[in-house]
CSV table of C-alpha atoms and ligand atoms in Angstrom, one decimal:
chain,number,residue,atom,x,y,z
A,1,THR,CA,18.2,14.1,13.4
A,2,HIS,CA,17.5,13.2,9.9
A,3,PHE,CA,17.4,9.6,8.8
A,4,GLY,CA,19.2,10.3,5.6
A,5,PHE,CA,17.5,7.3,4.1
A,6,LYS,CA,19.3,7.7,0.8
A,7,SER,CA,22.5,6.6,2.4
A,8,VAL,CA,21.3,3.7,4.6
A,9,PRO,CA,22.5,0.3,3.7
A,10,GLU,CA,19.8,-2.2,2.6
A,11,SER,CA,20.1,-4.2,5.8
A,12,MET,CA,19.0,-1.3,7.9
A,13,LYS,CA,16.1,-0.2,5.8
A,14,GLU,CA,13.7,-2.7,7.5
A,15,THR,CA,14.6,-1.5,11.0
A,16,LEU,CA,14.2,2.2,10.0
A,17,VAL,CA,10.9,1.6,8.3
A,18,GLY,CA,9.8,-0.3,11.4
A,19,GLN,CA,10.6,2.8,13.5
A,20,VAL,CA,8.8,5.1,11.1
A,21,PHE,CA,5.5,3.1,11.3
A,22,SER,CA,5.7,2.5,15.0
A,23,ASN,CA,6.1,6.3,15.4
A,24,VAL,CA,3.2,7.2,13.2
A,25,ALA,CA,0.7,4.3,13.8
A,26,SER,CA,-1.7,6.3,16.0
A,27,LYS,CA,-1.5,9.4,13.8
A,28,TYR,CA,-1.4,7.5,10.5
A,29,ASP,CA,-5.0,8.0,9.4
A,30,VAL,CA,-5.2,11.7,10.2
A,31,MET,CA,-1.8,12.3,8.6
A,32,ASN,CA,-2.9,10.7,5.4
A,33,ASP,CA,-5.9,13.0,5.2
A,34,ALA,CA,-3.8,16.1,6.1
A,35,MET,CA,-1.0,15.4,3.5
A,36,SER,CA,-3.2,14.4,0.6
A,37,LEU,CA,-6.1,16.7,1.4
A,38,GLY,CA,-8.3,13.6,1.6
A,39,ILE,CA,-7.4,12.5,-1.9
A,40,HIS,CA,-6.0,9.2,-0.8
A,41,ARG,CA,-9.6,8.2,0.0
A,42,LEU,CA,-10.6,8.7,-3.6
A,43,TRP,CA,-7.6,6.8,-4.8
A,44,LYS,CA,-8.4,3.9,-2.5
A,45,ASP,CA,-12.1,3.9,-3.5
A,46,HIS,CA,-11.1,3.9,-7.2
A,47,PHE,CA,-8.6,1.1,-6.5
A,48,ILE,CA,-11.4,-1.2,-5.1
A,49,ARG,CA,-13.7,-0.3,-8.0
A,50,ALA,CA,-11.0,-1.1,-10.5
A,51,MET,CA,-10.4,-4.4,-8.7
A,52,ALA,CA,-14.2,-5.1,-8.9
A,53,PRO,CA,-14.0,-8.2,-6.6
A,54,GLY,CA,-16.7,-10.8,-7.2
A,55,PRO,CA,-18.7,-12.5,-4.5
A,56,GLY,CA,-16.7,-14.8,-2.2
A,57,THR,CA,-13.3,-13.3,-3.2
A,58,LYS,CA,-10.5,-14.3,-0.9
A,59,LEU,CA,-8.1,-11.4,-0.6
A,60,LEU,CA,-4.6,-11.1,0.9
A,61,ASP,CA,-4.0,-7.4,1.7
A,62,VAL,CA,-0.3,-7.0,2.3
A,63,ALA,CA,1.2,-4.1,4.2
A,64,GLY,CA,-2.5,-3.6,5.1
A,65,GLY,CA,-1.7,-1.2,7.9
A,66,THR,CA,-4.8,0.3,9.5
A,67,GLY,CA,-7.1,-1.5,7.1
A,68,ASP,CA,-8.2,1.1,4.5
A,69,ILE,CA,-8.1,-1.4,1.7
A,70,ALA,CA,-9.5,-4.3,3.7
A,71,MET,CA,-12.4,-2.3,4.9
A,72,ARG,CA,-13.3,-0.9,1.5
A,73,PHE,CA,-13.0,-4.4,0.0
A,74,LEU,CA,-15.5,-5.9,2.4
A,75,ASN,CA,-17.9,-2.9,2.1
A,76,TYR,CA,-17.7,-3.2,-1.7
A,77,CYS,CA,-18.6,-6.9,-1.6
A,78,LYS,CA,-21.5,-6.2,0.8
A,79,GLU,CA,-22.9,-3.1,-1.0
A,80,ILE,CA,-22.5,-4.3,-4.6
A,81,HIS,CA,-23.1,-8.0,-4.3
A,82,GLY,CA,-24.9,-8.3,-0.9
A,83,ASP,CA,-22.1,-10.7,-0.2
A,84,ASN,CA,-21.0,-11.7,3.3
A,85,SER,CA,-18.7,-14.5,2.2
A,86,ALA,CA,-15.7,-12.4,1.0
A,87,GLN,CA,-12.7,-12.8,3.2
A,88,VAL,CA,-9.6,-10.7,3.7
A,89,THR,CA,-6.4,-11.4,5.5
A,90,LEU,CA,-4.7,-8.1,6.6
A,91,LEU,CA,-1.0,-8.7,6.8
A,92,ASP,CA,1.5,-6.2,8.0
A,93,ILE,CA,5.1,-6.4,9.4
A,94,ASN,CA,4.2,-3.8,12.1
A,95,PRO,CA,2.1,-4.9,15.0
A,96,HIS,CA,1.4,-1.3,16.0
A,97,MET,CA,-0.2,-0.6,12.7
A,98,LEU,CA,-2.2,-3.9,12.8
A,99,ASN,CA,-3.5,-3.0,16.3
A,100,VAL,CA,-4.9,0.3,15.0
A,101,GLY,CA,-6.6,-1.8,12.2
A,102,LYS,CA,-8.0,-4.3,14.7
A,103,LYS,CA,-9.4,-1.6,16.9
A,104,ARG,CA,-11.1,-0.1,13.8
A,105,PHE,CA,-12.7,-3.4,12.8
A,106,SER,CA,-13.8,-4.0,16.3
A,107,MET,CA,-16.3,-1.2,15.9
A,108,THR,CA,-17.9,-2.7,12.8
A,109,PRO,CA,-20.3,-5.6,12.1
A,110,TYR,CA,-17.3,-7.5,10.6
A,111,GLU,CA,-15.9,-8.1,14.0
A,112,LYS,CA,-18.0,-11.1,14.9
A,113,THR,CA,-17.5,-12.7,11.4
A,114,SER,CA,-14.6,-14.6,10.0
A,115,GLN,CA,-14.4,-12.1,7.1
A,116,VAL,CA,-11.3,-10.4,8.4
A,117,THR,CA,-8.2,-11.9,10.0
A,118,PHE,CA,-4.9,-10.2,11.0
A,119,GLU,CA,-1.5,-11.6,10.5
A,120,VAL,CA,2.0,-10.2,11.3
A,121,GLY,CA,4.2,-11.0,8.4
A,122,ASN,CA,6.8,-9.7,5.9
A,123,ALA,CA,5.8,-9.1,2.3
A,124,GLU,CA,9.2,-10.4,1.2
A,125,ASP,CA,8.7,-13.8,2.9
A,126,LEU,CA,5.1,-15.1,3.1
A,127,SER,CA,6.2,-18.7,3.9
A,128,SER,CA,3.4,-19.1,6.4
A,129,ILE,CA,1.0,-18.8,3.5
A,130,PRO,CA,0.4,-21.7,1.1
A,131,SER,CA,1.0,-21.3,-2.6
A,132,ASN,CA,-2.1,-20.8,-4.9
A,133,SER,CA,-4.3,-19.9,-1.9
A,134,TYR,CA,-5.7,-16.5,-2.7
A,135,ASP,CA,-7.9,-15.0,-5.4
A,136,ALA,CA,-6.5,-11.6,-5.1
A,137,TYR,CA,-3.5,-9.8,-3.6
A,138,THR,CA,-3.4,-6.1,-2.8
A,139,ILE,CA,-0.6,-3.9,-1.6
A,140,SER,CA,-1.4,-0.2,-1.1
A,141,PHE,CA,1.4,2.3,-0.4
A,142,GLY,CA,3.4,-0.6,1.0
A,143,ILE,CA,5.7,-2.0,-1.6
A,144,ARG,CA,7.8,1.2,-1.6
A,145,ASN,CA,8.8,0.5,2.0
A,146,CYS,CA,10.1,-3.0,1.2
A,147,THR,CA,13.8,-3.6,0.7
A,148,ARG,CA,13.5,-6.2,-2.0
A,149,ILE,CA,10.7,-5.4,-4.4
A,150,ASP,CA,11.5,-8.5,-6.6
A,151,ARG,CA,10.9,-10.8,-3.6
A,152,VAL,CA,7.6,-9.1,-2.8
A,153,LEU,CA,6.4,-9.7,-6.4
A,154,ASP,CA,7.6,-13.3,-6.4
A,155,GLU,CA,5.8,-14.0,-3.2
A,156,ALA,CA,2.6,-12.3,-4.5
A,157,TYR,CA,2.8,-14.6,-7.6
A,158,ARG,CA,3.3,-17.7,-5.5
A,159,VAL,CA,0.4,-17.2,-3.1
A,160,LEU,CA,-2.1,-16.3,-5.8
A,161,ARG,CA,-4.1,-19.1,-7.5
A,162,PRO,CA,-3.9,-19.4,-11.3
A,163,GLY,CA,-6.3,-16.7,-12.6
A,164,GLY,CA,-5.7,-14.6,-9.5
A,165,ARG,CA,-5.0,-10.9,-9.6
A,166,PHE,CA,-2.2,-8.8,-8.2
A,167,MET,CA,-3.0,-5.1,-7.6
A,168,CYS,CA,-0.7,-2.4,-6.3
A,169,LEU,CA,-1.5,1.2,-5.4
A,170,GLU,CA,1.6,3.3,-5.0
A,171,PHE,CA,3.1,6.7,-5.5
A,172,GLY,CA,4.3,7.3,-9.1
A,173,ASN,CA,6.3,9.7,-11.1
A,174,VAL,CA,4.7,12.9,-12.3
A,175,GLN,CA,5.6,13.6,-15.9
A,176,ASN,CA,3.4,16.6,-16.6
A,177,PRO,CA,5.8,19.6,-16.9
A,178,ALA,CA,3.2,22.0,-15.4
A,179,ILE,CA,2.5,19.9,-12.4
A,180,ALA,CA,5.9,18.2,-11.6
A,181,PRO,CA,7.6,21.3,-10.1
A,182,LEU,CA,4.5,22.1,-8.0
A,183,TYR,CA,4.3,18.6,-6.7
A,184,LYS,CA,8.0,18.6,-5.9
A,185,MET,CA,7.7,21.8,-4.0
A,186,TYR,CA,4.7,20.4,-2.1
A,187,SER,CA,6.6,17.2,-1.3
A,188,PHE,CA,9.8,18.7,-0.1
A,189,GLN,CA,8.6,21.9,1.5
A,190,ILE,CA,5.2,21.3,2.8
A,191,ILE,CA,4.8,17.6,3.7
A,192,PRO,CA,7.6,17.5,6.3
A,193,VAL,CA,6.1,20.6,7.9
A,194,ILE,CA,2.7,19.0,8.1
A,195,GLY,CA,4.4,15.9,9.6
A,196,GLN,CA,5.9,18.2,12.3
A,197,LEU,CA,2.7,20.0,13.0
A,198,VAL,CA,0.3,17.1,13.1
A,199,ALA,CA,2.4,14.2,14.3
A,200,ALA,CA,5.4,16.1,15.8
A,201,ASP,CA,7.5,13.9,13.6
A,202,ARG,CA,9.3,15.5,10.8
A,203,ASP,CA,11.8,12.7,10.1
A,204,SER,CA,9.1,10.1,9.3
A,205,TYR,CA,7.6,12.3,6.7
A,206,GLN,CA,10.9,13.3,5.3
A,207,TYR,CA,11.5,9.5,4.9
A,208,LEU,CA,8.1,9.3,3.2
A,209,VAL,CA,9.1,11.9,0.6
A,210,GLU,CA,12.5,10.4,-0.1
A,211,SER,CA,11.0,6.9,-0.5
A,212,ILE,CA,8.6,8.2,-3.0
A,213,GLN,CA,11.4,9.8,-5.0
A,214,GLN,CA,13.4,6.6,-5.0
A,215,PHE,CA,10.6,4.2,-6.0
A,216,PRO,CA,10.8,3.1,-9.7
A,217,SER,CA,8.7,5.0,-12.3
A,218,GLN,CA,5.5,3.5,-13.6
A,219,ASP,CA,7.1,1.8,-16.7
A,220,ARG,CA,10.0,0.4,-14.7
A,221,PHE,CA,7.7,-1.0,-12.0
A,222,ALA,CA,5.5,-2.5,-14.7
A,223,GLU,CA,8.5,-4.4,-16.1
A,224,MET,CA,9.2,-5.8,-12.6
A,225,VAL,CA,5.6,-7.0,-12.3
A,226,LYS,CA,6.0,-8.7,-15.7
A,227,ASN,CA,9.3,-10.2,-14.7
A,228,ALA,CA,7.7,-11.8,-11.7
A,229,GLY,CA,5.5,-13.7,-14.2
A,230,PHE,CA,2.3,-11.7,-14.2
A,231,THR,CA,0.4,-11.0,-17.4
A,232,VAL,CA,-0.6,-7.4,-17.7
A,233,VAL,CA,-3.3,-5.7,-19.7
A,234,GLY,CA,-2.1,-2.8,-21.9
A,235,ASP,CA,0.7,-0.9,-20.2
A,236,GLY,CA,-0.1,-2.6,-16.9
A,237,TRP,CA,-0.9,0.6,-15.0
A,238,GLU,CA,-3.3,3.4,-14.6
A,239,ASN,CA,-2.2,6.9,-13.4
A,240,LEU,CA,-4.2,8.7,-10.7
A,241,THR,CA,-4.0,12.5,-10.3
A,242,PHE,CA,-1.3,13.2,-12.9
A,243,GLY,CA,0.6,10.1,-11.9
A,244,ILE,CA,1.1,11.2,-8.3
A,245,ALA,CA,-0.2,7.7,-7.6
A,246,ALA,CA,-0.7,4.7,-9.9
A,247,ILE,CA,-2.4,1.4,-9.9
A,248,HIS,CA,-0.4,-1.6,-11.3
A,249,SER,CA,-2.2,-4.8,-12.0
A,250,GLY,CA,-1.3,-8.2,-13.3
A,251,PHE,CA,-2.8,-11.7,-13.6
A,252,LYS,CA,-1.3,-15.0,-12.7
A,253,LEU,CA,-2.3,-17.1,-15.7
B,301,SAM,N1,-2.1,-0.3,3.1
B,301,SAM,C1,-2.3,0.8,4.0
B,301,SAM,C2,-2.9,2.0,3.3
B,301,SAM,O1,-3.0,2.0,2.1
B,301,SAM,O2,-3.3,3.0,4.0
B,301,SAM,C3,-1.1,1.1,4.8
B,301,SAM,C4,0.1,1.7,4.1
B,301,SAM,S1,1.4,2.3,5.1
B,301,SAM,C5,1.9,3.7,4.2
B,301,SAM,C6,2.7,1.1,4.8
B,301,SAM,C7,2.6,-0.1,5.6
B,301,SAM,O3,3.6,-1.0,5.1
B,301,SAM,C8,2.9,0.1,7.1
B,301,SAM,O4,1.8,-0.4,7.9
B,301,SAM,C9,4.2,-0.8,7.3
B,301,SAM,O5,4.2,-1.4,8.6
B,301,SAM,C10,4.0,-1.8,6.2
B,301,SAM,N2,5.3,-2.5,5.8
B,301,SAM,C11,6.5,-2.0,5.6
B,301,SAM,N3,7.4,-2.9,5.2
B,301,SAM,C12,6.7,-4.1,5.2
B,301,SAM,C13,7.0,-5.4,4.9
B,301,SAM,N4,8.3,-5.7,4.5
B,301,SAM,N5,6.1,-6.4,4.9
B,301,SAM,C14,4.8,-6.1,5.3
B,301,SAM,N6,4.4,-4.8,5.6
B,301,SAM,C15,5.3,-3.8,5.6
């Protein structure tokens, strides 16, 4: 059966998204590589370089999933600054995804440090986290899955300290007329088939494609970031790979 996400009421979205990520948790990393031909790794590397965290940065990685951003963040701080004092809290609504992340960190030197902590939580309600308590907030391929984007942004603003930075990596809209139809074909024809072949789960990847279509375009999302109170530089976003993905960023000043 097809989830038919376009027609689900808002109140059900969270439940359905929960099912999707519980279904895919163990296959999540290999699926990302299969669907993006490995390109998501380059986007995430670029995302961390664009963030350029300084030594001792305290990061909240929301919808952190299996830890791609958290891991790159700590590696960057170590490799660039020789810094072992940076800290990341990996927060996700889905304990299955977090468990995959925990397992992955358990095989690294970070395990026995206090540099990484895990927390189950909802991006739309971070009430367990004090205001003004983080230097940086990241959300990578996560905000699209949330029901109320405005609440996510308000909470991001609240938990950041003044001067703190919000950064979001998310799928975008492809404007280039030569690329757009190809990308559309790949999304609708190929991705669900890869989902079926690699994860035996066509529906979850059908959901993925639909959720990408429905997410606001880069300029609209930048408006939402500004409406939450953030100060942006220039347009407020950077396109990656023809706008298939984009990085939005804003400062709490
Ligand atoms: N950030 C990781 C990455 O870039 O690979 C994981 C992204 S994964 C596509 C989306 C994640 O968002 C899932 O782990 C899912 O459980 C989480 N998620 C969905 N809705 C959420 C919410 N309301 N609050 C927190 N996490 C949420």
